mmCIF file of C-alpha atoms in Angstrom:
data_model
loop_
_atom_site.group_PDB
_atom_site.id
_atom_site.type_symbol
_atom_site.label_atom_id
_atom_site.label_comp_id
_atom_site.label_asym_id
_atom_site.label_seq_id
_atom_site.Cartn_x
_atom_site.Cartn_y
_atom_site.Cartn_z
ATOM 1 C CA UNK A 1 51.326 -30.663 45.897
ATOM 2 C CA UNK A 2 51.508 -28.608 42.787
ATOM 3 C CA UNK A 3 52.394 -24.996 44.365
ATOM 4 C CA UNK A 4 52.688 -23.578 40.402
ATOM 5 C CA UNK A 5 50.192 -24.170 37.923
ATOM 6 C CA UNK A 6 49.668 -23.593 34.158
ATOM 7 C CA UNK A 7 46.277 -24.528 33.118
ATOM 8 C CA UNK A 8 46.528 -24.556 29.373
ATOM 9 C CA UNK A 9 48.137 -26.939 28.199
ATOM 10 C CA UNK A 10 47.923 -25.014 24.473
ATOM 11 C CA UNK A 11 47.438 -21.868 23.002
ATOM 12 C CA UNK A 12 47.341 -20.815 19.218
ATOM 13 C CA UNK A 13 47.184 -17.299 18.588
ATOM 14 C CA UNK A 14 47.765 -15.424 14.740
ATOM 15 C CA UNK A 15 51.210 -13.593 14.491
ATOM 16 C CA UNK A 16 50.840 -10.100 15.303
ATOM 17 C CA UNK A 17 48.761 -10.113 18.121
ATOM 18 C CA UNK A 18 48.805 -10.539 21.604
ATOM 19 C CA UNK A 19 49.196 -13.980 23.268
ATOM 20 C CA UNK A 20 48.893 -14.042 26.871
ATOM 21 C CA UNK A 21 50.035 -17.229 28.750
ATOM 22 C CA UNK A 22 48.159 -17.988 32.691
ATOM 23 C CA UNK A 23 50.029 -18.881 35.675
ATOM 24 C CA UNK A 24 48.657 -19.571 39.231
ATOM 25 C CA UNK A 25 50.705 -20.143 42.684
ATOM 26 C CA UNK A 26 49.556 -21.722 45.918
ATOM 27 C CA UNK A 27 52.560 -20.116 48.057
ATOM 28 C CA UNK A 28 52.702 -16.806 49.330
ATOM 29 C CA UNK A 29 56.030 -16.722 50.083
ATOM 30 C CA UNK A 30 57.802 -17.453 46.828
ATOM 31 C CA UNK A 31 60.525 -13.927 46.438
ATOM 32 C CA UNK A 32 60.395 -14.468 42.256
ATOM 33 C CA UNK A 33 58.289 -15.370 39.437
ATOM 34 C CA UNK A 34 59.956 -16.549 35.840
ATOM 35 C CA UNK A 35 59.158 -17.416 32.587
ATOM 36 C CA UNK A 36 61.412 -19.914 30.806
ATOM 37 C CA UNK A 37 61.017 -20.403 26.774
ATOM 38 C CA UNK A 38 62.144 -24.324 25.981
ATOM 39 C CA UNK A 39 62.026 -26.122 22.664
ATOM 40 C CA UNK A 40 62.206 -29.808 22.496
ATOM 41 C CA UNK A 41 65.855 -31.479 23.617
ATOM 42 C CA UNK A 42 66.813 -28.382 25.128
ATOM 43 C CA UNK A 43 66.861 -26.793 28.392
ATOM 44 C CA UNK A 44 64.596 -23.772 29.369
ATOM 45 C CA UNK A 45 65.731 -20.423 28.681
ATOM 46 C CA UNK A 46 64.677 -17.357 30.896
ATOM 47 C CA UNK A 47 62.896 -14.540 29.211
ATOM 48 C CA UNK A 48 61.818 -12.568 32.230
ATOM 49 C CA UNK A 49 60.945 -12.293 36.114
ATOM 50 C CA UNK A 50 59.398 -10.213 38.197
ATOM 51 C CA UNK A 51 59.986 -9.706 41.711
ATOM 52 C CA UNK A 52 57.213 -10.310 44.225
ATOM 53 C CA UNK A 53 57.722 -6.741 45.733
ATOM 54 C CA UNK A 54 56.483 -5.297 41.697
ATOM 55 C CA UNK A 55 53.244 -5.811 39.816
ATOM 56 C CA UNK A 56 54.757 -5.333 36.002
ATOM 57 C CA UNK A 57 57.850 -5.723 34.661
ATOM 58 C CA UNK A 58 58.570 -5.263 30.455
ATOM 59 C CA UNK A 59 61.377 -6.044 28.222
ATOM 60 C CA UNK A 60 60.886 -5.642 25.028
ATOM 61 C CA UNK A 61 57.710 -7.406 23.189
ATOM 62 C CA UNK A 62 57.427 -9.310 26.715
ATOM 63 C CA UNK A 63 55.324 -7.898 29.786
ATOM 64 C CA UNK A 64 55.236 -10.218 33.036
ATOM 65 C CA UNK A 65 52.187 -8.793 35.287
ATOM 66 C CA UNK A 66 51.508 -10.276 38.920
ATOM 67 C CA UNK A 67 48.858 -10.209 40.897
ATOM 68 C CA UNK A 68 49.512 -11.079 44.269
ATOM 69 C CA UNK A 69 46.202 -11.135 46.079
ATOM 70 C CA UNK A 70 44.609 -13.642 43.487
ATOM 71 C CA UNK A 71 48.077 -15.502 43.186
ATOM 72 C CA UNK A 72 48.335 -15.157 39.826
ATOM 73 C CA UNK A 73 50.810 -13.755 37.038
ATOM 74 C CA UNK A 74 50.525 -13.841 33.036
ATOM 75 C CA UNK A 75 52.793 -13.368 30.440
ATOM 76 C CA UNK A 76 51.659 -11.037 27.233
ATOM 77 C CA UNK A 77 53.883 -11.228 24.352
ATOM 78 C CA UNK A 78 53.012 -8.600 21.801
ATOM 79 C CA UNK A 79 53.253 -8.962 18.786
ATOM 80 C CA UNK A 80 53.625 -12.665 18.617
ATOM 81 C CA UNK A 81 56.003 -13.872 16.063
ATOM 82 C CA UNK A 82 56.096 -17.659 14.452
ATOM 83 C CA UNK A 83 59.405 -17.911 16.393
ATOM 84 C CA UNK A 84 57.683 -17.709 19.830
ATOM 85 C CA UNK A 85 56.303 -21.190 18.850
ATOM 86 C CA UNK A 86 57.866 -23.133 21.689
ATOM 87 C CA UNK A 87 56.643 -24.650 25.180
ATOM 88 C CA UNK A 88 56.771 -21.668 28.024
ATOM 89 C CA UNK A 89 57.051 -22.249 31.913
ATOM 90 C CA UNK A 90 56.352 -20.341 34.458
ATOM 91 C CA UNK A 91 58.426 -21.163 37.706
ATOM 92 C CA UNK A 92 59.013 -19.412 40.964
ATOM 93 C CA UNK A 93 61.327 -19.642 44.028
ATOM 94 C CA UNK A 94 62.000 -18.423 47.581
ATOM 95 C CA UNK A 95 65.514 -16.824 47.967
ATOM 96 C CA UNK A 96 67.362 -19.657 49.175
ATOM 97 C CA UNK A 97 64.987 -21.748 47.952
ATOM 98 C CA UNK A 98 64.114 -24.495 44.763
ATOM 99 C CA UNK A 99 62.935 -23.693 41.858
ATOM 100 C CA UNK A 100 59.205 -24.752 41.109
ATOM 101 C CA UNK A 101 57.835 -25.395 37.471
ATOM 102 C CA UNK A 102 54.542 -25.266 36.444
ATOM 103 C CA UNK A 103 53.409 -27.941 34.086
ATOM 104 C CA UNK A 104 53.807 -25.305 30.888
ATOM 105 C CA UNK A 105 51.595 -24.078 27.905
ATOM 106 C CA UNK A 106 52.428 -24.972 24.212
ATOM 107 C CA UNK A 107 52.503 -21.641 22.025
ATOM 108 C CA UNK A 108 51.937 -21.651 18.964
ATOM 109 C CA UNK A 109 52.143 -18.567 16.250
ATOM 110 C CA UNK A 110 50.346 -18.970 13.026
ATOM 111 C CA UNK A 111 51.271 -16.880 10.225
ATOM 112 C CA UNK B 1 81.211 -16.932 29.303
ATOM 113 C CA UNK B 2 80.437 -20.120 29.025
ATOM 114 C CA UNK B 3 77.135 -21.098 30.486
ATOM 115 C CA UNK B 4 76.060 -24.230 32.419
ATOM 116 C CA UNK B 5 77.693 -27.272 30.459
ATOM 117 C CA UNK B 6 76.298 -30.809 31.057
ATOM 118 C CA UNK B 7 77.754 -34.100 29.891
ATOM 119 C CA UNK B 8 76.868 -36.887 27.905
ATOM 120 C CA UNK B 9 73.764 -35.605 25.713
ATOM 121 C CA UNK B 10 72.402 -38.119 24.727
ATOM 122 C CA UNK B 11 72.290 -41.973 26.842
ATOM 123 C CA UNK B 12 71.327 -45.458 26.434
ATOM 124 C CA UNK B 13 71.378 -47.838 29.172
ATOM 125 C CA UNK B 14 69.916 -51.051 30.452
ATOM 126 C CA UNK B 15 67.386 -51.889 33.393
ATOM 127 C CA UNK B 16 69.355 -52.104 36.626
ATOM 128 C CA UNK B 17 72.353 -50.126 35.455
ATOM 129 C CA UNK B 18 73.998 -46.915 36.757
ATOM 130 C CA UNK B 19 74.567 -43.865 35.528
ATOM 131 C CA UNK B 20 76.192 -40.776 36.037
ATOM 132 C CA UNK B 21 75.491 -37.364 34.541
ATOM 133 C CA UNK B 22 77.889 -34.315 35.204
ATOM 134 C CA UNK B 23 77.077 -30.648 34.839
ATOM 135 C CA UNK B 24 79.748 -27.271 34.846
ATOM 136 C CA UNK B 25 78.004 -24.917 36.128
ATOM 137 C CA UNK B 26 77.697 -20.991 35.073
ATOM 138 C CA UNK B 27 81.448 -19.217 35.549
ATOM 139 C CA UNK B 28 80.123 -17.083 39.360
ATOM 140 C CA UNK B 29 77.389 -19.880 40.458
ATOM 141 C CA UNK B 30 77.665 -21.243 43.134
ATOM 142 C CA UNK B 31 74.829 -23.543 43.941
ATOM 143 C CA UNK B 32 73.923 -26.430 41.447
ATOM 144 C CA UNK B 33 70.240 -28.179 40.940
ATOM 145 C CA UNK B 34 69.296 -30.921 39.573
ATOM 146 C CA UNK B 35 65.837 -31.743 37.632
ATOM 147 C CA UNK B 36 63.848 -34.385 35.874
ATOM 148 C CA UNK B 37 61.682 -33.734 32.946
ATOM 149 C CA UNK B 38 59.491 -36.413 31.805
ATOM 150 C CA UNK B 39 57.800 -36.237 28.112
ATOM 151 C CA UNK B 40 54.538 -33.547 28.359
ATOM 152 C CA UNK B 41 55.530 -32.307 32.066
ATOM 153 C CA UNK B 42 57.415 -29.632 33.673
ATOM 154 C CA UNK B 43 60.854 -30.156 35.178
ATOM 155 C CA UNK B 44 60.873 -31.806 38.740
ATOM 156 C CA UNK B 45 62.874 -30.970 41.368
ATOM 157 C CA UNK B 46 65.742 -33.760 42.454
ATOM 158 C CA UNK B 47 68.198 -31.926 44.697
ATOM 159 C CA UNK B 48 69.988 -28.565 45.025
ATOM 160 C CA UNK B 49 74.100 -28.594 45.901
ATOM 161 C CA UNK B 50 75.477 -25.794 47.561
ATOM 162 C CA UNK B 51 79.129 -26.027 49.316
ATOM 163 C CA UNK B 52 79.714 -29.633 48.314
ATOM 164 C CA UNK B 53 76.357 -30.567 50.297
ATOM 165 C CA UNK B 54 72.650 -31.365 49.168
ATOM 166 C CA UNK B 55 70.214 -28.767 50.822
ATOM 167 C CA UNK B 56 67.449 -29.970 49.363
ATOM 168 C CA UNK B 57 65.626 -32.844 48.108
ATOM 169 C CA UNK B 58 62.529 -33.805 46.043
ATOM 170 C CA UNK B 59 60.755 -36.175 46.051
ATOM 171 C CA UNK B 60 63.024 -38.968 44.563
ATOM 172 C CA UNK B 61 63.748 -41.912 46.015
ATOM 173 C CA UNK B 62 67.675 -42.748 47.399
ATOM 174 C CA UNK B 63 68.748 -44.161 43.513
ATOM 175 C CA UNK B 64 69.135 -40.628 42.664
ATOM 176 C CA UNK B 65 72.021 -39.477 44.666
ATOM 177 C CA UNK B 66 74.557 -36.704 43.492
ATOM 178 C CA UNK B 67 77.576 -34.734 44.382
ATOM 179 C CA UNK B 68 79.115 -31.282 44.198
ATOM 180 C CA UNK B 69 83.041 -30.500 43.738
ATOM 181 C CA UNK B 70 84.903 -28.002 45.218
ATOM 182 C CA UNK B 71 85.094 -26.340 41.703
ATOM 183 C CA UNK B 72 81.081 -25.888 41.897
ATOM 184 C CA UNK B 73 80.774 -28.964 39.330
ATOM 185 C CA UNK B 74 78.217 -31.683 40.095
ATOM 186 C CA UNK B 75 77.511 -35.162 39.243
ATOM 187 C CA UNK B 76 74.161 -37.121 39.274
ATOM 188 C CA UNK B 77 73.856 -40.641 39.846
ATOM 189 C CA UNK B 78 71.342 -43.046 39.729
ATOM 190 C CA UNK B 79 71.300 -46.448 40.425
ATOM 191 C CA UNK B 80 68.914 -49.775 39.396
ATOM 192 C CA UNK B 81 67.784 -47.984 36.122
ATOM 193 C CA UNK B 82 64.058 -48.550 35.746
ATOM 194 C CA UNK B 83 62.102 -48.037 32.516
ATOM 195 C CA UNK B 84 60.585 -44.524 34.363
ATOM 196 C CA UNK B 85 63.786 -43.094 35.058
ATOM 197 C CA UNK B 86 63.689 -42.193 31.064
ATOM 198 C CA UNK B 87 63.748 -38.428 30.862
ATOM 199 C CA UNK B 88 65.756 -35.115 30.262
ATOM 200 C CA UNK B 89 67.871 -34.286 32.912
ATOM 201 C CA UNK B 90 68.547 -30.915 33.419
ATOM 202 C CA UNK B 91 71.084 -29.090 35.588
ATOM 203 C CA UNK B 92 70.923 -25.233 36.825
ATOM 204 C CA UNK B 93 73.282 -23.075 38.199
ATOM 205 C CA UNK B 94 72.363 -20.197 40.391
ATOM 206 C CA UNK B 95 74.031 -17.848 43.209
ATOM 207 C CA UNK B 96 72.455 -18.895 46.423
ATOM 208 C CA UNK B 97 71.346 -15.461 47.818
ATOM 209 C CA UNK B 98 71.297 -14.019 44.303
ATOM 210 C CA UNK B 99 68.371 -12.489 42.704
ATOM 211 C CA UNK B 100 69.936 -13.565 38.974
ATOM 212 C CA UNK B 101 67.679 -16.566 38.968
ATOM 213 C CA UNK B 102 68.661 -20.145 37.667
ATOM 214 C CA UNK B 103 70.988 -20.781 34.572
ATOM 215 C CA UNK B 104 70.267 -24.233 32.490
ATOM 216 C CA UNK B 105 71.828 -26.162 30.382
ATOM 217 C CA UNK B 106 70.931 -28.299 27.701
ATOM 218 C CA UNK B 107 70.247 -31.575 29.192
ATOM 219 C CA UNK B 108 71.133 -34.933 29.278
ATOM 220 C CA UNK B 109 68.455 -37.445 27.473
ATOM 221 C CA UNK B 110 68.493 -40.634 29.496
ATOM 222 C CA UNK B 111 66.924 -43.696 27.650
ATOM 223 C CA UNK B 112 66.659 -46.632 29.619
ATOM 224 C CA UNK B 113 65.648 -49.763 27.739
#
């Protein structure tokens, strides 16, 4: 039962423009979304969440949007940088509850 | 502030061994969870440890096993190694009824030959 899912296993996008990175969730009832940032032999580091109460939250070159009645959230980095080449997960969780990973996306920034 | 510290790295062991992996968790955490990353897939859920208890489980069967101190640090154990228990294991701290989300660490990277 895969309750987060990341349907793109890859994306390549040109530095300096926009990459946007899909997420879709089965439960209603999950209280946060998150976006980790791993490279290989390391564990995932957050970038940003949004709570399930907001549609938008933005830090920086990172935007996390959610839309709740199609279950679905994206992450737009802007401008992409060859740095943001790593693997990205989104992942939510119930207060109290586990954390759920989707299966994540493969950036990659091209110069 | 130190983050959430995990011991050994880097593992080799045989078929049908044990092995434990330990994890510090963030200084203020209070809740510790463990998870299994296989090559090309997102981390999997093991168990959460909260008050020196599990609270929840995956869906792992009763090799994995773990434990949680009364200084918030937590072991993992598994026992009867098996060729598919090669991963990353990853431990995250988090407050239990704390919106600050989960803290990882860097893994430990299990081999089993």
């Amino acid at each position: 039962d895969q309750q987060v899912k990341q349907n793109s296993p890859s994306l390549s996008v040109q530095e300096g423009r926009i990459s946007i990175l899909n997420c879709d969730y089965t439960n209603s009832m999950f209280d946060y979304f998150l976006w980790y940032k791993k490279y290989p032999a390391e564990g995932p580091t957050f970038l940003i969440s949004i709570s399930s109460i907001k549609d938008k939250n933005e830090d920086g070159r990172f935007t996390v949007f959610l839309n709740k009645s199609a279950k679905h959230l994206s992450l737009h980095i802007v401008p992409s940088q060859p740095g943001d080449s790593a693997v990205y997960f989104c992942a939510a969780y119930r207060q109290g509850g586990k954390l759920i990973f989707g299966q994540g996306t493969e950036l990659s920034v091209k110069p | 502030d130190a983050g959430v510290t995990q011991s050994p790295t880097h593992l080799i062991k045989t078929r049908g061994q044990q092995v434990t992996l330990r994890c510090s968790p963030k200084s203020g955490h209070d809740t510790v969870s463990w998870y299994q990353q296989a090559l090309g897939q997102g981390p999997q859920f093991i168990f959460q440890y909260y008050e020196e208890e599990e609270r929840q489980r995956g869906n792992f069967p009763d090799r994995f096993s773990g434990h949680q101190f009364p200084n918030y640090s937590s072991e993992l154990n598994v026992n009867a190694l098996l060729l598919g228990d090669s991963a990353l294991y990853l431990c995250a701290s988090s407050l239990l009824l704390g919106a600050g989300g989960y803290t990882f660490g860097s893994g430990t990277r299990l081999t089993v030959v």
